[in-house]
Amino acid sequence: MSVAFRRESDEEHLEPKFELPIPPGPNLVTPRGAELTRAKVTEVEAALAAASDEDERTRLQRELRYWNTRAATLELAPAPAEDEIGIGSVVTIRLNGQTKTLTIVGHDEADPAQDRIAYAAPLARALMGAMEGETVAFGGKADAVEVVEVS
């Protein structure tokens, strides 16, 4: 029989399962981000202990490896200088005529729906180091973002 017509198993045709991607660079976090990471490890460990389905256990083990790595590598971000934007800063900006308040946080703590952006996001990178009253370039436009307030 030709090799083309032979079928060993369905397993060989499944997509490979990769580890969850870890963002490049240091794992800088706020104190809140460190707490959330540790809580996530505890949560996934509890779910894994309670899981009976093999596929669910495999998924949870993969997730636990991610969170254990993130917990082991977390570094508290240094506090930014007073009135200077850094990780942990709450900043009010004016962009395209709209005012928005954002918090700059670590990767795993980021939640754009809650106005928490990762420090590696393009807008956060543009704002880092700026001070209240300054304007910064963003999206190829000079003076595109006005820093209204930093806290």
Coordinates of N, CA, C and O in Angstrom, one line a residue:
M1 N 0.8 -1.2 0.0 CA 0.0 0.0 0.0 C 0.9 1.2 0.0 O 1.9 1.3 0.7
S2 N 0.5 2.2 -0.7 CA 1.3 3.5 -0.8 C 1.2 4.2 0.5 O 0.2 4.2 1.2
V3 N 2.3 4.9 0.8 CA 2.4 5.7 2.0 C 1.3 6.8 2.0 O 0.8 7.2 3.0
A4 N 1.0 7.3 0.8 CA 0.0 8.4 0.7 C -1.4 7.9 1.3 O -2.2 8.8 1.7
F5 N -1.7 6.6 1.3 CA -3.0 6.2 1.7 C -3.0 5.6 3.1 O -4.0 5.2 3.6
R6 N -1.8 5.6 3.7 CA -1.7 5.1 5.1 C -2.0 6.2 6.1 O -1.5 7.3 6.0
R7 N -2.7 5.8 7.1 CA -3.0 6.8 8.2 C -2.7 6.1 9.5 O -3.3 5.2 9.9
E8 N -1.7 6.7 10.2 CA -1.2 6.1 11.4 C -2.2 6.4 12.5 O -2.7 5.6 13.2
S9 N -2.5 7.7 12.7 CA -3.5 8.1 13.8 C -3.9 9.6 13.6 O -3.3 10.3 12.8
D10 N -4.9 10.0 14.3 CA -5.3 11.4 14.2 C -4.3 12.3 14.9 O -4.3 13.5 14.6
E11 N -3.6 11.8 15.8 CA -2.6 12.6 16.6 C -1.6 13.3 15.7 O -1.3 14.4 16.0
E12 N -1.1 12.6 14.7 CA -0.1 13.2 13.9 C -0.6 14.4 13.0 O 0.2 15.2 12.5
H13 N -1.9 14.6 13.0 CA -2.5 15.6 12.2 C -3.0 16.8 13.0 O -3.5 17.8 12.5
L14 N -2.8 16.7 14.3 CA -3.2 17.8 15.2 C -2.1 18.9 15.2 O -1.0 18.7 14.9
E15 N -2.6 20.1 15.4 CA -1.7 21.3 15.5 C -0.8 21.1 16.7 O -1.3 20.6 17.8
P16 N 0.5 21.5 16.6 CA 1.3 21.3 17.8 C 0.9 22.3 18.9 O 0.4 23.4 18.6
K17 N 1.1 21.9 20.1 CA 0.7 22.8 21.3 C 2.0 23.5 21.8 O 2.9 22.8 22.2
F18 N 2.1 24.8 21.7 CA 3.2 25.5 22.1 C 3.0 26.1 23.5 O 1.9 26.2 23.9
E19 N 4.1 26.5 24.1 CA 4.0 27.2 25.4 C 3.3 28.5 25.2 O 3.4 29.1 24.1
L20 N 2.7 29.1 26.2 CA 2.2 30.4 26.1 C 3.4 31.4 25.9 O 4.4 31.3 26.6
P21 N 3.3 32.3 25.0 CA 4.4 33.2 24.7 C 4.6 34.2 25.9 O 3.7 34.7 26.5
I22 N 5.9 34.3 26.2 CA 6.3 35.2 27.3 C 6.9 36.5 26.6 O 7.7 36.4 25.7
P23 N 6.4 37.7 27.0 CA 6.8 38.9 26.4 C 8.3 39.1 26.6 O 8.9 38.7 27.6
P24 N 9.0 39.6 25.5 CA 10.5 39.8 25.7 C 10.8 40.9 26.7 O 10.0 41.7 27.0
G25 N 12.0 40.8 27.1 CA 12.5 41.8 28.1 C 12.2 41.5 29.5 O 11.7 40.4 29.8
P26 N 12.6 42.4 30.4 CA 12.4 42.2 31.8 C 10.9 42.1 32.2 O 10.1 42.7 31.5
N27 N 10.6 41.4 33.2 CA 9.2 41.3 33.7 C 8.9 42.4 34.8 O 8.8 42.1 35.9
L28 N 8.9 43.6 34.4 CA 8.7 44.7 35.3 C 7.2 44.8 35.7 O 6.3 44.8 34.8
V29 N 6.9 44.9 37.0 CA 5.5 45.0 37.5 C 5.4 46.1 38.5 O 6.3 46.5 39.1
T30 N 4.1 46.5 38.7 CA 3.8 47.3 39.8 C 3.6 46.4 41.1 O 3.4 45.2 40.9
P31 N 3.5 47.0 42.3 CA 3.1 46.1 43.4 C 1.8 45.4 43.2 O 1.7 44.2 43.6
R32 N 0.8 46.0 42.6 CA -0.4 45.4 42.3 C -0.2 44.2 41.3 O -0.8 43.2 41.5
G33 N 0.6 44.4 40.3 CA 0.9 43.4 39.3 C 1.6 42.2 40.0 O 1.3 41.0 39.6
A34 N 2.4 42.4 40.9 CA 3.1 41.3 41.6 C 2.0 40.5 42.4 O 2.1 39.2 42.4
E35 N 1.1 41.2 43.1 CA 0.0 40.5 43.8 C -0.8 39.7 42.9 O -1.2 38.5 43.2
L36 N -1.2 40.3 41.7 CA -2.0 39.6 40.8 C -1.4 38.4 40.2 O -2.0 37.3 40.0
T37 N -0.1 38.4 39.9 CA 0.7 37.3 39.4 C 0.7 36.1 40.4 O 0.4 35.0 40.1
R38 N 1.0 36.5 41.7 CA 1.0 35.4 42.7 C -0.4 34.8 42.9 O -0.6 33.6 43.1
A39 N -1.4 35.7 42.9 CA -2.8 35.2 43.0 C -3.2 34.3 41.8 O -3.9 33.3 42.0
K40 N -2.7 34.6 40.7 CA -3.0 33.8 39.5 C -2.4 32.4 39.6 O -3.0 31.4 39.3
V41 N -1.1 32.3 40.2 CA -0.5 31.0 40.4 C -1.3 30.2 41.3 O -1.6 29.0 41.0
T42 N -1.8 30.8 42.4 CA -2.6 30.1 43.4 C -3.9 29.6 42.8 O -4.3 28.5 43.0
E43 N -4.5 30.5 42.0 CA -5.8 30.1 41.3 C -5.6 29.0 40.3 O -6.5 28.0 40.3
V44 N -4.6 29.0 39.5 CA -4.4 27.9 38.5 C -4.0 26.6 39.2 O -4.5 25.5 38.8
E45 N -3.2 26.7 40.3 CA -2.9 25.5 41.1 C -4.1 24.8 41.6 O -4.3 23.6 41.6
A46 N -5.1 25.6 42.2 CA -6.3 25.1 42.7 C -7.2 24.5 41.6 O -7.7 23.4 41.8
A47 N -7.2 25.1 40.5 CA -8.0 24.6 39.4 C -7.4 23.3 38.9 O -8.1 22.3 38.6
L48 N -6.1 23.2 38.8 CA -5.4 22.0 38.4 C -5.7 20.8 39.4 O -5.9 19.7 39.0
A49 N -5.7 21.1 40.7 CA -5.9 20.1 41.7 C -7.3 19.6 41.5 O -7.6 18.4 41.8
A50 N -8.3 20.4 41.1 CA -9.7 20.0 41.0 C -10.0 19.4 39.7 O -11.1 18.8 39.5
A51 N -9.2 19.6 38.7 CA -9.5 19.1 37.3 C -9.4 17.6 37.2 O -8.5 17.0 37.7
S52 N -10.4 17.0 36.5 CA -10.3 15.6 36.3 C -10.2 15.2 34.8 O -9.6 14.2 34.5
D53 N -10.6 16.1 33.9 CA -10.5 15.9 32.5 C -9.0 16.1 32.1 O -8.4 17.0 32.4
E54 N -8.5 15.1 31.3 CA -7.1 15.1 30.9 C -6.7 16.3 30.0 O -5.7 16.9 30.2
D55 N -7.6 16.7 29.1 CA -7.4 17.9 28.3 C -7.3 19.2 29.1 O -6.5 20.0 28.9
E56 N -8.2 19.3 30.1 CA -8.2 20.4 31.0 C -7.0 20.5 31.8 O -6.4 21.5 32.0
R57 N -6.6 19.3 32.3 CA -5.3 19.3 33.1 C -4.1 19.7 32.3 O -3.3 20.4 32.8
T58 N -4.1 19.3 31.1 CA -3.0 19.6 30.2 C -2.9 21.1 29.9 O -1.9 21.8 30.0
R59 N -4.1 21.7 29.7 CA -4.2 23.2 29.5 C -3.8 23.9 30.7 O -3.1 24.9 30.7
L60 N -4.3 23.5 31.9 CA -3.9 24.1 33.2 C -2.4 24.0 33.5 O -1.8 24.9 34.0
Q61 N -1.8 22.9 33.2 CA -0.4 22.7 33.4 C 0.4 23.7 32.6 O 1.4 24.3 33.0
R62 N 0.0 23.8 31.3 CA 0.6 24.8 30.4 C 0.5 26.2 31.0 O 1.4 27.0 31.0
E63 N -0.7 26.6 31.5 CA -1.0 27.9 32.0 C -0.2 28.1 33.3 O 0.4 29.2 33.6
L64 N -0.1 27.0 34.1 CA 0.7 27.1 35.4 C 2.2 27.3 35.1 O 2.8 28.1 35.8
R65 N 2.7 26.7 34.1 CA 4.1 26.9 33.7 C 4.4 28.4 33.4 O 5.4 29.0 33.8
Y66 N 3.4 29.0 32.6 CA 3.5 30.4 32.3 C 3.6 31.3 33.5 O 4.4 32.1 33.7
W67 N 2.6 31.1 34.4 CA 2.4 31.9 35.6 C 3.6 31.7 36.6 O 4.0 32.6 37.2
N68 N 4.1 30.5 36.7 CA 5.2 30.2 37.6 C 6.5 30.9 37.0 O 7.2 31.5 37.8
T69 N 6.6 30.9 35.7 CA 7.8 31.7 35.1 C 7.6 33.2 35.4 O 8.6 33.8 35.8
R70 N 6.4 33.7 35.2 CA 6.2 35.1 35.4 C 6.4 35.5 36.9 O 7.0 36.5 37.2
A71 N 6.0 34.6 37.8 CA 6.2 34.9 39.2 C 7.7 34.8 39.6 O 8.2 35.6 40.4
A72 N 8.4 33.9 39.0 CA 9.8 33.8 39.3 C 10.7 34.9 38.7 O 11.7 35.2 39.3
T73 N 10.2 35.5 37.7 CA 11.0 36.5 37.0 C 10.6 38.0 37.3 O 11.2 38.9 36.8
L74 N 9.5 38.1 38.1 CA 9.0 39.5 38.2 C 10.0 40.4 39.0 O 10.7 39.9 39.8
E75 N 10.0 41.6 38.5 CA 10.8 42.6 39.2 C 9.9 43.8 39.4 O 9.3 44.3 38.5
L76 N 9.9 44.3 40.6 CA 9.2 45.5 40.9 C 9.8 46.7 40.2 O 11.0 46.9 40.3
A77 N 9.0 47.4 39.4 CA 9.6 48.6 38.6 C 9.9 49.7 39.6 O 9.2 49.9 40.6
P78 N 11.0 50.3 39.4 CA 11.4 51.5 40.2 C 10.3 52.6 40.1 O 9.8 52.8 39.1
A79 N 10.1 53.2 41.2 CA 9.1 54.3 41.2 C 9.6 55.4 40.3 O 10.8 55.8 40.4
P80 N 8.8 56.0 39.5 CA 9.2 57.1 38.7 C 9.5 58.3 39.5 O 8.9 58.5 40.6
A81 N 10.3 59.2 39.0 CA 10.6 60.5 39.7 C 9.3 61.3 39.8 O 8.3 61.1 39.0
E82 N 9.2 62.1 40.8 CA 7.9 62.9 41.0 C 7.6 63.7 39.7 O 8.5 64.3 39.1
D83 N 6.3 63.6 39.3 CA 5.8 64.3 38.1 C 6.4 63.8 36.8 O 6.1 64.4 35.8
E84 N 7.1 62.6 36.8 CA 7.6 62.0 35.6 C 6.8 60.7 35.3 O 6.6 60.0 36.3
I85 N 6.5 60.5 34.1 CA 5.7 59.3 33.7 C 6.7 58.1 33.7 O 7.7 58.1 33.1
G86 N 6.2 57.0 34.4 CA 6.9 55.8 34.4 C 6.0 54.6 34.7 O 4.7 54.9 34.8
I87 N 6.5 53.4 35.0 CA 5.6 52.3 35.3 C 5.0 52.6 36.6 O 5.6 52.9 37.6
G88 N 3.6 52.4 36.6 CA 2.9 52.7 37.8 C 2.2 54.1 37.8 O 1.4 54.4 38.7
S89 N 2.6 54.9 36.9 CA 2.0 56.3 36.8 C 0.6 56.2 36.3 O 0.2 55.5 35.4
V90 N -0.2 57.1 36.9 CA -1.6 57.4 36.3 C -1.4 58.7 35.6 O -1.0 59.7 36.2
V91 N -1.7 58.7 34.3 CA -1.5 59.9 33.5 C -2.8 60.3 32.8 O -3.4 59.4 32.2
T92 N -3.1 61.6 32.8 CA -4.2 62.1 32.0 C -3.6 62.8 30.7 O -2.7 63.6 30.9
I93 N -4.0 62.3 29.6 CA -3.5 62.9 28.3 C -4.6 63.4 27.5 O -5.7 63.1 27.7
R94 N -4.2 64.3 26.5 CA -5.1 64.7 25.5 C -4.5 64.3 24.2 O -3.4 64.7 23.8
L95 N -5.3 63.4 23.5 CA -4.8 62.9 22.2 C -6.0 63.0 21.2 O -7.1 62.6 21.5
N96 N -5.7 63.6 20.1 CA -6.7 63.9 19.0 C -8.0 64.6 19.6 O -9.1 64.3 19.3
G97 N -7.7 65.5 20.5 CA -8.8 66.3 21.0 C -9.6 65.6 22.2 O -10.5 66.2 22.7
Q98 N -9.3 64.4 22.5 CA -10.0 63.7 23.6 C -9.0 63.5 24.8 O -7.9 63.2 24.6
T99 N -9.6 63.7 25.9 CA -8.9 63.5 27.2 C -9.1 62.1 27.7 O -10.2 61.6 27.7
K100 N -8.0 61.4 28.1 CA -8.1 60.1 28.6 C -7.1 59.9 29.8 O -6.0 60.4 29.7
T101 N -7.5 59.1 30.8 CA -6.7 58.8 31.9 C -6.2 57.3 31.8 O -7.1 56.5 31.7
L102 N -4.9 57.1 31.8 CA -4.3 55.8 31.6 C -3.4 55.5 32.8 O -2.9 56.4 33.4
T103 N -3.3 54.2 33.1 CA -2.3 53.7 34.1 C -1.3 52.9 33.3 O -1.7 52.0 32.5
I104 N 0.0 53.1 33.5 CA 1.0 52.4 32.8 C 1.5 51.3 33.8 O 1.9 51.5 34.9
V105 N 1.4 50.0 33.3 CA 1.6 48.8 34.1 C 2.5 47.8 33.4 O 2.9 48.0 32.3
G106 N 2.7 46.7 34.1 CA 3.5 45.6 33.4 C 2.6 44.8 32.4 O 1.4 45.0 32.4
H107 N 3.2 43.9 31.7 CA 2.5 43.2 30.6 C 1.3 42.4 31.1 O 0.2 42.5 30.5
D108 N 1.4 41.6 32.2 CA 0.3 40.8 32.6 C -0.8 41.5 33.3 O -1.9 41.0 33.5
E109 N -0.5 42.7 33.7 CA -1.5 43.5 34.4 C -2.3 44.4 33.4 O -3.3 45.0 33.8
A110 N -1.8 44.5 32.2 CA -2.4 45.4 31.2 C -3.8 44.9 30.9 O -4.1 43.7 30.8
D111 N -4.7 45.9 30.8 CA -6.1 45.7 30.4 C -6.6 46.9 29.8 O -7.1 47.8 30.4
P112 N -6.5 47.1 28.4 CA -6.9 48.3 27.8 C -8.3 48.7 28.0 O -8.6 49.9 28.1
A113 N -9.2 47.7 28.2 CA -10.6 48.0 28.5 C -10.7 48.8 29.9 O -11.7 49.5 30.1
Q114 N -9.8 48.6 30.8 CA -9.8 49.3 32.1 C -8.8 50.4 32.0 O -8.4 50.9 33.1
D115 N -8.3 50.8 30.9 CA -7.3 51.9 30.7 C -6.0 51.6 31.4 O -5.3 52.5 31.9
R116 N -5.6 50.4 31.4 CA -4.3 50.0 31.9 C -3.5 49.5 30.7 O -3.8 48.4 30.2
I117 N -2.4 50.2 30.4 CA -1.6 49.8 29.2 C -0.2 49.4 29.7 O 0.3 49.9 30.6
A118 N 0.3 48.4 28.9 CA 1.6 47.9 29.2 C 2.7 48.9 28.9 O 2.5 49.7 27.9
Y119 N 3.7 48.9 29.7 CA 4.8 49.9 29.5 C 5.5 49.7 28.1 O 6.1 50.6 27.6
A120 N 5.3 48.6 27.5 CA 5.9 48.3 26.1 C 5.0 48.8 25.0 O 5.4 48.7 23.8
A121 N 3.8 49.1 25.3 CA 2.8 49.6 24.3 C 3.4 50.9 23.7 O 4.0 51.7 24.3
P122 N 3.1 51.1 22.4 CA 3.6 52.3 21.7 C 3.3 53.6 22.4 O 4.1 54.5 22.6
L123 N 2.0 53.8 22.9 CA 1.7 55.0 23.5 C 2.4 55.1 24.8 O 2.9 56.2 25.2
A124 N 2.5 54.1 25.6 CA 3.3 54.1 26.9 C 4.7 54.5 26.6 O 5.3 55.3 27.4
R125 N 5.3 53.9 25.6 CA 6.7 54.2 25.3 C 6.9 55.6 25.0 O 7.9 56.2 25.3
A126 N 6.0 56.2 24.2 CA 6.0 57.6 23.9 C 5.9 58.5 25.1 O 6.6 59.5 25.2
L127 N 5.1 58.1 26.1 CA 4.9 58.9 27.3 C 6.0 58.8 28.3 O 6.2 59.7 29.1
M128 N 6.7 57.6 28.4 CA 7.7 57.4 29.4 C 8.7 58.5 29.5 O 9.3 58.9 28.5
G129 N 8.9 59.0 30.7 CA 9.9 60.1 30.9 C 9.3 61.5 30.7 O 10.0 62.5 31.1
A130 N 8.1 61.6 30.2 CA 7.5 62.9 30.0 C 7.0 63.5 31.3 O 6.8 62.7 32.3
M131 N 6.8 64.8 31.4 CA 6.3 65.4 32.6 C 5.0 66.2 32.3 O 4.7 66.5 31.1
E132 N 4.3 66.5 33.3 CA 3.1 67.3 33.2 C 3.3 68.5 32.4 O 4.3 69.3 32.6
G133 N 2.4 68.8 31.5 CA 2.5 70.0 30.6 C 3.3 69.9 29.4 O 3.2 70.7 28.5
E134 N 4.0 68.8 29.2 CA 4.8 68.5 28.0 C 3.9 67.9 26.9 O 2.8 67.4 27.2
T135 N 4.4 68.0 25.7 CA 3.8 67.3 24.6 C 4.8 66.3 24.0 O 6.0 66.6 24.0
V136 N 4.3 65.2 23.6 CA 5.2 64.2 23.0 C 4.8 63.7 21.6 O 3.6 63.8 21.3
A137 N 5.8 63.2 20.9 CA 5.5 62.7 19.5 C 4.8 61.4 19.7 O 5.1 60.6 20.5
F138 N 3.9 61.1 18.8 CA 3.2 59.8 18.7 C 2.6 59.6 17.4 O 2.0 60.5 16.8
G139 N 2.7 58.4 16.8 CA 2.1 58.0 15.5 C 2.7 58.8 14.4 O 2.0 59.1 13.4
G140 N 4.0 59.2 14.5 CA 4.6 60.0 13.4 C 4.3 61.5 13.4 O 4.7 62.2 12.5
K141 N 3.6 61.9 14.5 CA 3.3 63.4 14.6 C 4.0 64.0 15.8 O 3.9 63.5 16.9
A142 N 4.7 65.0 15.5 CA 5.3 65.8 16.6 C 4.2 66.4 17.5 O 3.2 66.9 16.9
D143 N 4.4 66.5 18.8 CA 3.4 67.1 19.7 C 2.0 66.5 19.5 O 1.0 67.3 19.6
A144 N 1.9 65.2 19.3 CA 0.6 64.6 19.1 C -0.2 64.4 20.5 O -1.4 64.4 20.5
V145 N 0.6 64.2 21.6 CA 0.0 63.9 22.8 C 0.4 65.0 23.9 O 1.6 65.2 24.1
E146 N -0.6 65.6 24.5 CA -0.3 66.5 25.6 C -0.5 65.8 26.9 O -1.6 65.2 27.1
V147 N 0.5 65.9 27.8 CA 0.4 65.3 29.1 C -0.3 66.4 30.0 O 0.2 67.4 30.3
V148 N -1.5 66.1 30.4 CA -2.3 67.0 31.2 C -2.0 66.9 32.7 O -1.8 67.9 33.4
E149 N -1.9 65.6 33.2 CA -1.6 65.4 34.6 C -0.9 64.1 34.8 O -1.2 63.1 34.1
V150 N 0.0 64.1 35.8 CA 0.7 62.9 36.2 C 0.5 62.7 37.7 O 0.7 63.6 38.5
S151 N 0.1 61.4 38.1 CA 0.0 61.1 39.5 C 0.5 59.7 39.8 O 0.7 58.9 38.9

